[in-house]
Short mmCIF file of C-alpha atoms and ligand atoms in Angstrom, two decimals:
data_model
loop_
_atom_site.label_atom_id
_atom_site.label_comp_id
_atom_site.label_asym_id
_atom_site.label_seq_id
_atom_site.Cartn_x
_atom_site.Cartn_y
_atom_site.Cartn_z
CA MET A 241 14.57 22.03 -9.44
CA ASP A 242 15.73 19.17 -7.21
CA MET A 243 16.01 15.64 -7.95
CA GLN A 244 12.57 14.48 -7.70
CA THR A 245 10.90 16.82 -10.11
CA SER A 246 13.10 15.75 -12.63
CA PHE A 247 12.79 12.02 -12.18
CA LEU A 248 8.83 12.62 -12.55
CA ASP A 249 9.25 15.25 -15.53
CA ARG A 250 11.38 12.36 -17.52
CA LEU A 251 8.59 9.64 -16.25
CA PHE A 252 6.12 12.24 -18.07
CA GLU A 253 8.13 12.96 -21.11
CA SER A 254 8.73 9.17 -21.82
CA GLY A 255 5.03 8.53 -21.10
CA LEU A 256 5.44 6.04 -18.82
CA LEU A 257 3.21 8.28 -16.21
CA ILE A 258 0.49 10.51 -17.18
CA ASP A 259 -0.03 13.93 -15.12
CA THR A 260 -3.81 14.48 -14.22
CA GLY A 261 -3.18 17.33 -12.99
CA VAL A 262 -3.02 16.45 -9.53
CA ASP A 263 0.24 15.71 -7.68
CA GLY A 264 0.41 11.98 -6.59
CA LEU A 265 -2.88 11.11 -9.09
CA TYR A 266 -1.16 9.50 -12.57
CA GLY A 267 -1.88 8.04 -15.37
CA ARG A 268 0.30 4.34 -16.00
CA SER A 269 0.92 3.44 -19.69
CA GLY A 270 0.62 0.06 -21.31
CA GLN A 271 4.81 -0.60 -20.56
CA PHE A 272 4.46 0.57 -16.78
CA GLU A 273 1.76 -1.66 -16.03
CA ASP A 274 3.61 -4.55 -17.78
CA VAL A 275 6.60 -4.15 -15.68
CA ILE A 276 4.06 -3.95 -12.73
CA ALA A 277 2.61 -7.39 -14.49
CA ALA A 278 6.10 -8.94 -14.42
CA PHE A 279 6.85 -8.22 -11.17
CA GLU A 280 3.54 -9.71 -9.60
CA ARG A 281 4.39 -12.60 -11.50
CA LEU A 282 7.82 -12.52 -9.64
CA ILE A 283 6.15 -12.34 -6.37
CA ASP A 284 3.57 -15.51 -7.69
CA LYS A 285 7.18 -17.32 -8.25
CA PHE A 286 8.32 -16.88 -5.20
CA GLY A 287 4.94 -16.71 -2.93
CA GLY A 288 2.91 -19.73 -4.66
CA ALA A 289 3.69 -22.63 -3.33
CA ASP A 290 2.85 -21.37 0.39
CA GLY A 291 -0.79 -21.87 -0.60
CA ALA A 292 -2.34 -18.54 0.08
CA GLU A 293 -6.21 -17.95 -0.52
CA ALA A 294 -6.17 -15.05 -2.86
CA ILE A 295 -8.82 -12.60 -2.69
CA ARG A 296 -8.84 -9.43 -4.28
CA PHE A 297 -11.17 -6.16 -2.78
CA PRO A 298 -11.83 -3.22 -4.98
CA PRO A 299 -10.02 0.25 -3.76
CA GLY A 300 -13.16 1.22 -1.73
CA MET A 301 -14.03 -0.63 1.91
CA ASN A 302 -17.12 -0.97 4.13
CA ARG A 303 -17.28 2.56 6.21
CA ALA A 304 -18.16 0.56 9.22
CA PHE A 305 -15.17 -1.60 9.21
CA PHE A 306 -12.80 1.33 8.67
CA GLU A 307 -14.48 3.35 11.51
CA LYS A 308 -13.78 0.15 13.56
CA SER A 309 -10.39 -0.39 12.53
CA GLY A 310 -8.82 2.70 14.30
CA TYR A 311 -7.06 4.47 11.41
CA MET A 312 -8.64 7.85 12.15
CA LYS A 313 -6.79 7.40 15.53
CA SER A 314 -3.65 6.97 14.00
CA PHE A 315 -3.91 8.55 10.73
CA PRO A 316 -6.34 10.97 10.37
CA GLN A 317 -4.33 13.29 7.75
CA LEU A 318 -4.24 10.27 5.13
CA ALA A 319 -7.60 9.39 4.89
CA GLY A 320 -10.32 9.43 1.87
CA THR A 321 -13.57 9.07 2.26
CA VAL A 322 -16.22 9.06 -0.29
CA HIS A 323 -19.11 11.29 -0.11
CA SER A 324 -22.33 11.81 -2.54
CA PHE A 325 -24.81 14.12 -3.54
CA CYS A 326 -28.24 12.86 -1.45
CA GLY A 327 -30.16 16.00 -2.20
CA SER A 328 -33.33 16.67 -3.90
CA GLU A 329 -34.20 18.94 -6.77
CA LEU A 330 -34.16 21.84 -5.15
CA ASP A 331 -30.84 21.12 -3.35
CA HIS A 332 -29.65 20.16 -7.00
CA MET A 333 -30.27 23.59 -8.06
CA SER A 334 -28.66 25.12 -5.29
CA LEU A 335 -25.32 22.87 -6.33
CA LEU A 336 -25.77 24.03 -9.61
CA LYS A 337 -25.72 27.48 -8.83
CA CYS A 338 -22.78 27.11 -6.37
CA MET A 339 -20.99 25.71 -8.90
CA GLU A 340 -21.78 27.99 -11.44
CA VAL A 341 -20.36 31.20 -9.42
CA GLY A 342 -17.55 29.06 -8.43
CA GLU A 343 -18.76 28.90 -4.39
CA ASP A 344 -17.98 25.56 -2.58
CA TRP A 345 -20.49 23.02 -3.66
CA THR A 346 -18.79 20.21 -1.94
CA LYS A 347 -20.21 21.32 1.46
CA ASP A 348 -23.57 19.43 1.20
CA GLN A 349 -22.10 16.13 -0.32
CA GLU A 350 -22.80 13.34 2.12
CA ALA A 351 -20.77 11.16 3.59
CA THR A 352 -21.93 7.46 1.79
CA ASP A 353 -21.03 4.12 3.20
CA ILE A 354 -17.62 3.27 1.56
CA VAL A 355 -14.39 4.81 2.19
CA LEU A 356 -11.29 4.30 0.20
CA THR A 357 -8.92 1.59 1.12
CA PRO A 358 -5.62 3.05 2.86
CA ALA A 359 -3.88 -0.31 3.02
CA ALA A 360 -5.02 -3.19 1.15
CA CYS A 361 -5.42 -5.61 4.30
CA TYR A 362 -7.69 -3.54 5.84
CA PRO A 363 -10.84 -4.73 4.47
CA LEU A 364 -9.36 -8.51 5.04
CA TYR A 365 -9.68 -8.88 9.15
CA PRO A 366 -13.36 -8.42 9.41
CA THR A 367 -13.77 -10.90 6.38
CA VAL A 368 -11.99 -13.65 8.03
CA ALA A 369 -13.63 -12.67 11.41
CA LYS A 370 -16.65 -13.30 9.79
CA ARG A 371 -15.83 -16.51 9.18
CA GLY A 372 -15.56 -17.86 12.57
CA ALA A 373 -12.37 -19.67 14.27
CA LEU A 374 -9.08 -19.96 12.97
CA PRO A 375 -7.61 -23.60 12.32
CA ASP A 376 -4.52 -24.17 14.55
CA ASP A 377 -1.92 -24.01 11.35
CA GLY A 378 -3.63 -20.51 10.92
CA ALA A 379 -4.11 -18.97 7.47
CA LEU A 380 -2.48 -17.03 4.69
CA PHE A 381 -4.12 -14.77 2.15
CA ASP A 382 -2.88 -12.70 -0.89
CA LEU A 383 -3.94 -9.47 -1.83
CA GLN A 384 -3.92 -6.75 -4.13
CA SER A 385 -5.45 -3.39 -4.17
CA TYR A 386 -4.93 -0.20 -5.19
CA CYS A 387 -4.76 2.05 -2.06
CA PHE A 388 -5.39 5.54 -1.19
CA ARG A 389 -3.59 8.30 0.88
CA HIS A 390 -3.83 11.67 0.82
CA GLU A 391 -0.32 12.85 0.45
CA PRO A 392 0.10 14.80 -2.48
CA SER A 393 3.58 15.00 -3.47
CA LYS A 394 5.90 15.98 -6.44
CA ASP A 395 8.02 12.81 -5.61
CA PRO A 396 6.75 9.84 -7.97
CA ALA A 397 7.39 7.70 -5.32
CA ARG A 398 4.54 9.10 -3.16
CA GLN A 399 1.33 9.06 -4.87
CA GLN A 400 -2.11 9.23 -3.56
CA LEU A 401 -3.77 6.02 -5.18
CA PHE A 402 -1.35 3.22 -6.05
CA ARG A 403 -1.07 -0.33 -5.52
CA MET A 404 -0.03 -2.73 -2.75
CA ARG A 405 0.32 -6.63 -3.22
CA GLU A 406 0.50 -8.07 0.21
CA TYR A 407 0.58 -11.35 1.88
CA VAL A 408 -1.46 -11.58 5.04
CA CYS A 409 -0.36 -14.17 7.73
CA MET A 410 -2.54 -15.32 10.98
CA GLY A 411 -1.52 -17.80 13.21
CA SER A 412 0.49 -18.49 16.10
CA GLU A 413 3.20 -15.82 17.31
CA LYS A 414 6.25 -17.78 16.06
CA HIS A 415 4.29 -18.57 12.80
CA VAL A 416 3.35 -14.95 11.89
CA THR A 417 6.94 -14.12 12.65
CA ASP A 418 8.55 -16.67 10.88
CA PHE A 419 6.52 -15.88 7.91
CA ARG A 420 7.66 -12.08 8.00
CA GLN A 421 11.24 -12.96 8.28
CA SER A 422 10.93 -15.72 5.56
CA TRP A 423 9.58 -12.48 3.07
CA MET A 424 12.60 -10.39 4.67
CA ASP A 425 14.98 -12.99 2.96
CA ARG A 426 12.83 -13.52 -0.22
CA GLY A 427 12.52 -9.88 -0.89
CA VAL A 428 15.98 -9.16 -0.73
CA GLU A 429 16.81 -12.18 -3.14
CA MET A 430 14.03 -11.01 -5.40
CA MET A 431 15.38 -7.16 -5.86
CA LYS A 432 18.57 -8.71 -6.38
CA ALA A 433 17.73 -10.93 -8.74
CA VAL A 434 15.82 -7.78 -10.70
CA GLY A 435 19.43 -5.74 -10.11
CA LEU A 436 17.98 -3.63 -7.41
CA ASP A 437 20.17 -2.13 -4.66
CA VAL A 438 18.16 -3.33 -1.13
CA ALA A 439 18.61 -2.17 2.38
CA ILE A 440 16.52 -3.26 5.36
CA ASP A 441 15.89 -0.99 7.86
CA VAL A 442 13.75 -0.93 11.10
CA ALA A 443 10.71 1.58 10.69
CA ASN A 444 7.70 3.18 11.95
CA ASP A 445 4.52 4.52 10.54
CA PRO A 446 3.42 7.95 10.43
CA PHE A 447 0.93 8.48 13.32
CA PHE A 448 -0.48 11.41 14.22
CA GLY A 449 0.18 14.24 16.51
CA ARG A 450 2.21 14.34 19.62
CA ALA A 451 0.39 11.05 21.17
CA GLY A 452 1.40 9.76 17.69
CA LYS A 453 4.94 10.26 18.66
CA MET A 454 4.89 7.66 21.35
CA LEU A 455 3.15 5.19 19.56
CA ALA A 456 6.10 5.41 16.54
CA ASN A 457 9.00 5.03 19.02
CA ASN A 458 6.97 1.81 20.06
CA GLN A 459 6.72 0.50 17.53
CA ARG A 460 10.45 1.00 16.74
CA ASP A 461 11.78 -0.15 20.18
CA GLN A 462 9.65 -3.47 19.57
CA ASN A 463 10.72 -3.98 15.83
CA LEU A 464 7.31 -4.16 14.96
CA LYS A 465 8.14 -2.81 11.17
CA PHE A 466 10.48 -3.26 8.87
CA GLU A 467 11.03 -1.92 5.57
CA LEU A 468 13.17 -2.98 2.34
CA LEU A 469 14.67 0.38 0.74
CA ILE A 470 16.07 0.90 -2.69
CA PRO A 471 17.17 4.35 -4.10
CA ILE A 472 14.81 5.83 -6.24
CA THR A 473 14.73 9.85 -5.75
CA SER A 474 17.54 9.83 -3.27
CA THR A 475 20.41 7.43 -2.61
CA ALA A 476 20.87 9.64 1.22
CA LYS A 477 17.22 9.02 1.61
CA PRO A 478 16.40 5.69 -0.02
CA THR A 479 12.49 4.84 -0.46
CA ALA A 480 10.39 1.99 0.81
CA CYS A 481 9.36 -0.18 -1.56
CA MET A 482 8.26 -3.14 1.13
CA SER A 483 7.46 -3.30 4.38
CA PHE A 484 7.13 -6.24 6.83
CA ASN A 485 4.70 -5.57 9.63
CA TYR A 486 3.67 -7.80 12.75
CA HIS A 487 0.46 -6.45 14.51
CA GLN A 488 0.92 -8.73 17.87
CA ASP A 489 -2.13 -9.71 18.66
CA ALA A 490 -3.68 -5.93 18.12
CA PHE A 491 -5.67 -7.03 15.16
CA GLY A 492 -6.83 -10.49 16.34
CA THR A 493 -7.72 -8.63 19.52
CA LYS A 494 -9.53 -5.88 17.64
CA TRP A 495 -11.55 -8.35 15.11
CA GLY A 496 -12.10 -11.21 17.64
CA LEU A 497 -9.96 -13.67 15.14
CA ASN A 498 -9.46 -16.28 17.71
CA PHE A 499 -8.62 -20.26 17.44
CA GLU A 500 -10.83 -22.94 18.28
CA ASP A 501 -9.94 -22.87 21.78
CA GLY A 502 -10.57 -19.03 21.94
CA SER A 503 -7.26 -17.82 21.97
CA VAL A 504 -6.20 -14.60 20.17
CA VAL A 505 -4.71 -14.92 16.65
CA HIS A 506 -1.50 -12.98 15.70
CA THR A 507 -1.19 -11.26 12.42
CA ALA A 508 1.72 -9.82 10.13
CA CYS A 509 1.64 -8.24 6.72
CA VAL A 510 4.17 -7.78 4.13
CA GLY A 511 3.37 -5.32 1.37
CA PHE A 512 5.05 -4.56 -2.07
CA GLY A 513 4.39 -1.04 -3.01
CA LEU A 514 3.97 -1.71 -7.00
CA GLU A 515 4.33 1.65 -8.49
CA ARG A 516 7.51 2.01 -6.37
CA ILE A 517 9.19 -1.07 -7.49
CA ALA A 518 8.54 -0.45 -11.13
CA LEU A 519 10.08 3.05 -10.31
CA ALA A 520 13.24 1.72 -8.90
CA LEU A 521 13.58 -0.74 -11.70
CA PHE A 522 13.06 2.17 -14.34
CA HIS A 523 15.52 4.34 -12.03
CA THR A 524 18.22 1.94 -11.88
CA HIS A 525 18.46 0.79 -15.57
CA GLY A 526 16.80 3.50 -17.56
CA LEU A 527 13.08 4.45 -19.22
CA ASP A 528 13.51 2.25 -21.77
CA VAL A 529 13.06 -1.21 -21.02
CA LYS A 530 14.85 -2.70 -24.18
CA GLU A 531 18.03 -1.49 -22.53
CA TRP A 532 17.32 -3.11 -19.10
CA PRO A 533 20.42 -5.42 -18.61
CA GLU A 534 19.60 -9.12 -20.03
CA SER A 535 19.29 -10.61 -16.69
CA VAL A 536 16.92 -8.32 -15.46
CA ARG A 537 14.71 -8.99 -18.45
CA LYS A 538 14.97 -12.78 -17.93
CA ALA A 539 14.19 -12.78 -14.38
CA LEU A 540 10.86 -10.52 -15.32
CA TRP A 541 9.88 -11.94 -18.85
CA GLY A 542 12.11 -15.50 -19.04
P1 ATP B 630 6.75 5.20 3.55
O1 ATP B 630 7.21 5.65 4.95
O2 ATP B 630 7.32 5.98 2.66
O3 ATP B 630 5.67 6.99 3.79
P2 ATP B 630 4.58 3.68 4.92
O4 ATP B 630 5.55 3.25 6.00
O5 ATP B 630 3.69 4.44 4.66
O6 ATP B 630 6.01 4.27 3.23
P3 ATP B 630 3.31 1.15 4.22
O7 ATP B 630 2.19 1.91 5.08
O8 ATP B 630 4.12 -0.21 5.11
O9 ATP B 630 4.35 2.29 3.73
O10 ATP B 630 2.90 0.51 2.78
C1 ATP B 630 3.20 -0.72 2.14
C2 ATP B 630 4.15 -0.28 0.91
O11 ATP B 630 3.37 0.40 0.23
C3 ATP B 630 5.39 0.78 1.62
O12 ATP B 630 6.09 -0.18 1.60
C4 ATP B 630 5.22 1.15 0.12
O13 ATP B 630 6.09 0.50 -0.87
C5 ATP B 630 4.02 1.13 -0.65
N1 ATP B 630 3.33 2.67 -0.46
C6 ATP B 630 3.24 2.92 0.78
N2 ATP B 630 2.49 4.71 0.73
C7 ATP B 630 2.90 4.82 -0.78
C8 ATP B 630 2.60 6.05 -2.07
N3 ATP B 630 2.21 6.88 -0.96
N4 ATP B 630 3.03 6.12 -2.85
C9 ATP B 630 3.32 4.83 -3.14
N5 ATP B 630 4.15 3.84 -2.89
C10 ATP B 630 3.32 3.59 -1.11
ZN1 ZN B 631 -1.35 -4.63 5.84
MG1 MG B 632 3.82 6.89 4.58
#
């Protein structure tokens, strides 16, 4: 049995995570949630003075926006769509029959207007575009959402439904890259305050297929994505607990995000993987919060 499985087993045994029978789909205990809530307050403390506009979207987004985002070009393997039964009474009878005899009853499900949100910032860009031109000093948003990614795993740090807290910055190239740099510094400082060992490294997204390899290389070469890594399931391969993404003018162009003078806005987003941060804390300081170092408890709960 590898390390990953045993940490997951210990999380189940302690009750911090609750097994649902599906890899990557877990219940969370009150204690686990309390750690996430405390860490989010720490995020508020570091980012609160920036005056970000808080918006909370549900974990599903408009399918038309999802389609336009190009997600299926880059990450078809991760997407999750919401399908529903839309048939007649006759269709219902054959559906029930299928279920009874153990045949595939899902084949007649129809796609709804909703897809599961793949990253907290995806619903934001079309929302802001609809408001019209951006002011010269840009805009800053504070988001949090459950996100879905179809990547079942026994690694407790790789879940299928997990929460991402994000800050999204829109403005000039300098404005948004400065924003990204300041959160890299803050990220390191925050993790230090809660006793976590961190490293920052350049990274890439898992673009699908052979053409995707080129996109990934390009993303790395241009330093578009950085990750803050903390050991959770392996010290040799630490886990990305935050990411710092500079999109250049890609989302600005795609969604028509412009300044008053018509020039295209640049964007960057900074994401905290909330479950991963909680897991890093439990892995580093132990499964019993009462036993955590006083300085860590103080940073989280005052
Ligand atoms: P990884 O390389 O580990 O798959 P990622 O590059 O896909 O991470 P992002 O797309 O940048 O991650 O998402 C922002 C943050 O959300 C990550 O830094 C991580 O903390 C968290 N995250 C991403 N995927 C998962 C997952 N499957 N389970 C839990 N948290 C995740
Ligand atoms: Zn984002
Ligand atoms: Mg990933």
